[in-house]
Amino acid sequence: MELSSLLNRFSEPETLKMAKLGRELRAQGIDVIDLSLGEPDFDTPKHIKDAAIKAINDNWSHYTPVPGFLDLREAVCTKLKRDNNLDYKPEHIVVSTGAKQSLANSILALVDEGDEVIIPTPYWVTYSELVKIARGKVVEIRTTVENKFKTTAAELEAAITPKTKVFMFSSPCNPSGAVYSKEELAALVKVFEKHPGITILSDEIYEYINFMGKHESIAQFDSIKDQVVIINGLSKGFAMTGWRLGYIAANSAISKACEKLQGQFTSGTCSIAQKAAVAALTGDLRPSLEMTEEFTRRRTKTLELVNAIPGFKCFAPEGAFYVFPDVSYYYGKSNGTETIKNAADFSMYLLNTAHVSSVMGDAFGEPNCVRFSFANSMQNIERAWERISEALSKLS
């Protein structure tokens, strides 16, 4: 059997790979603490589950429109106006089976072979791989911990060429936790105003998990709003990872293109998840805000524990639920049998020695860093970092 060459163009997500290795060790009876996956450890709020149960009892069990039920697309528009002061119509919204599909739809609709896609590092592991699937070229802008892992207008301008088709970023950012302020976005907008042919994919999935105050969307700037595709979903802010519900808000040309693509891949997403999403987007936000309050407490504790580790350089995340320290201090160090040469070695050492799973920074475009989640209980966070500290103390 000869498989498609497409499979050679991209890699398995390191986030899923590390979670898989952790599960394998767990199956052997080893107590592994998972700091690798980006999944809220909270249950979906009751009013959302009740809406799903009602949808089942009301027999919402048939095929759905490709872009989503009208009432859900209206609910997305209501949310965008309420939370972001953005005006969209239902025809601008396409609902998908998770925000990852929303990203895939958008990239496949926009990127042709040889087109350049600018992505500031660090970035979510799937960004670069989707560009490769579309036969585009990834152009990285390397950011630094000193600059809070954010790109500047000058760096953006320098990266643009006649082949630039898309700029893709997230705020709050997975994995760094960087959050762009309105002023920082305005500086980038001045560059995009000079390049109306560039489409901006703005991943806002961590919108509600923001430790700096109000979320700012780049779509708020009227001069470039038609260039923006907002990517969002319900996984993070509503603890609905398994429901698989994401959406885009974009100009009509892009939304119709994404609908056309989705019609051949998955068609409309799950009817029950859609009805639950209406309740999530239009209902009580207190469970989401309470979840963020707990993440705030965990962030404080995690930073206290991380900053006690010798050699770590760690940016205090402004959003999302990760820390992304520079661990290069440990490169070249050994416990006598193993030598840490890179971030992958570092993560595997912690998995096998401390029994704590993490994700190497290479997957995010930053080879000196490692991502640790604090989407876990306070008890597990404290236990994990105690183990990490002990394991690293054996390296010299």
JSON list of C-alpha atoms in Angstrom, two decimals, residues 145 148-149 176-179 211-212 299 303 307 313-319 322-324 374:
[
{"chain": "A", "resi": 145, "resn": "VAL", "atom": "CA", "xyz": [10.25, 36.81, 26.30]},
{"chain": "A", "resi": 148, "resn": "LYS", "atom": "CA", "xyz": [6.31, 39.63, 26.15]},
{"chain": "A", "resi": 149, "resn": "PHE", "atom": "CA", "xyz": [6.16, 37.29, 23.13]},
{"chain": "A", "resi": 176, "resn": "SER", "atom": "CA", "xyz": [2.79, 32.01, 25.69]},
{"chain": "A", "resi": 177, "resn": "GLY", "atom": "CA", "xyz": [-0.22, 33.63, 27.33]},
{"chain": "A", "resi": 178, "resn": "ALA", "atom": "CA", "xyz": [0.51, 36.94, 25.56]},
{"chain": "A", "resi": 179, "resn": "VAL", "atom": "CA", "xyz": [-2.44, 39.31, 25.20]},
{"chain": "A", "resi": 211, "resn": "PHE", "atom": "CA", "xyz": [-6.02, 38.20, 33.33]},
{"chain": "A", "resi": 212, "resn": "MET", "atom": "CA", "xyz": [-5.51, 41.75, 32.00]},
{"chain": "A", "resi": 299, "resn": "ARG", "atom": "CA", "xyz": [-1.69, 31.24, 37.66]},
{"chain": "A", "resi": 303, "resn": "LEU", "atom": "CA", "xyz": [4.26, 31.43, 38.76]},
{"chain": "A", "resi": 307, "resn": "ASN", "atom": "CA", "xyz": [10.02, 31.21, 39.49]},
{"chain": "A", "resi": 313, "resn": "LYS", "atom": "CA", "xyz": [13.11, 32.50, 32.46]},
{"chain": "A", "resi": 314, "resn": "CYS", "atom": "CA", "xyz": [9.33, 32.79, 32.58]},
{"chain": "A", "resi": 315, "resn": "PHE", "atom": "CA", "xyz": [6.95, 35.42, 31.23]},
{"chain": "A", "resi": 316, "resn": "ALA", "atom": "CA", "xyz": [3.88, 35.94, 33.42]},
{"chain": "A", "resi": 317, "resn": "PRO", "atom": "CA", "xyz": [0.98, 34.92, 31.15]},
{"chain": "A", "resi": 318, "resn": "GLU", "atom": "CA", "xyz": [-1.64, 37.60, 30.53]},
{"chain": "A", "resi": 319, "resn": "GLY", "atom": "CA", "xyz": [-4.26, 35.10, 29.35]},
{"chain": "A", "resi": 322, "resn": "TYR", "atom": "CA", "xyz": [-0.14, 28.05, 30.32]},
{"chain": "A", "resi": 323, "resn": "VAL", "atom": "CA", "xyz": [3.34, 29.06, 31.37]},
{"chain": "A", "resi": 324, "resn": "PHE", "atom": "CA", "xyz": [6.04, 28.88, 28.71]},
{"chain": "A", "resi": 374, "resn": "PHE", "atom": "CA", "xyz": [-2.25, 25.02, 34.78]}
]
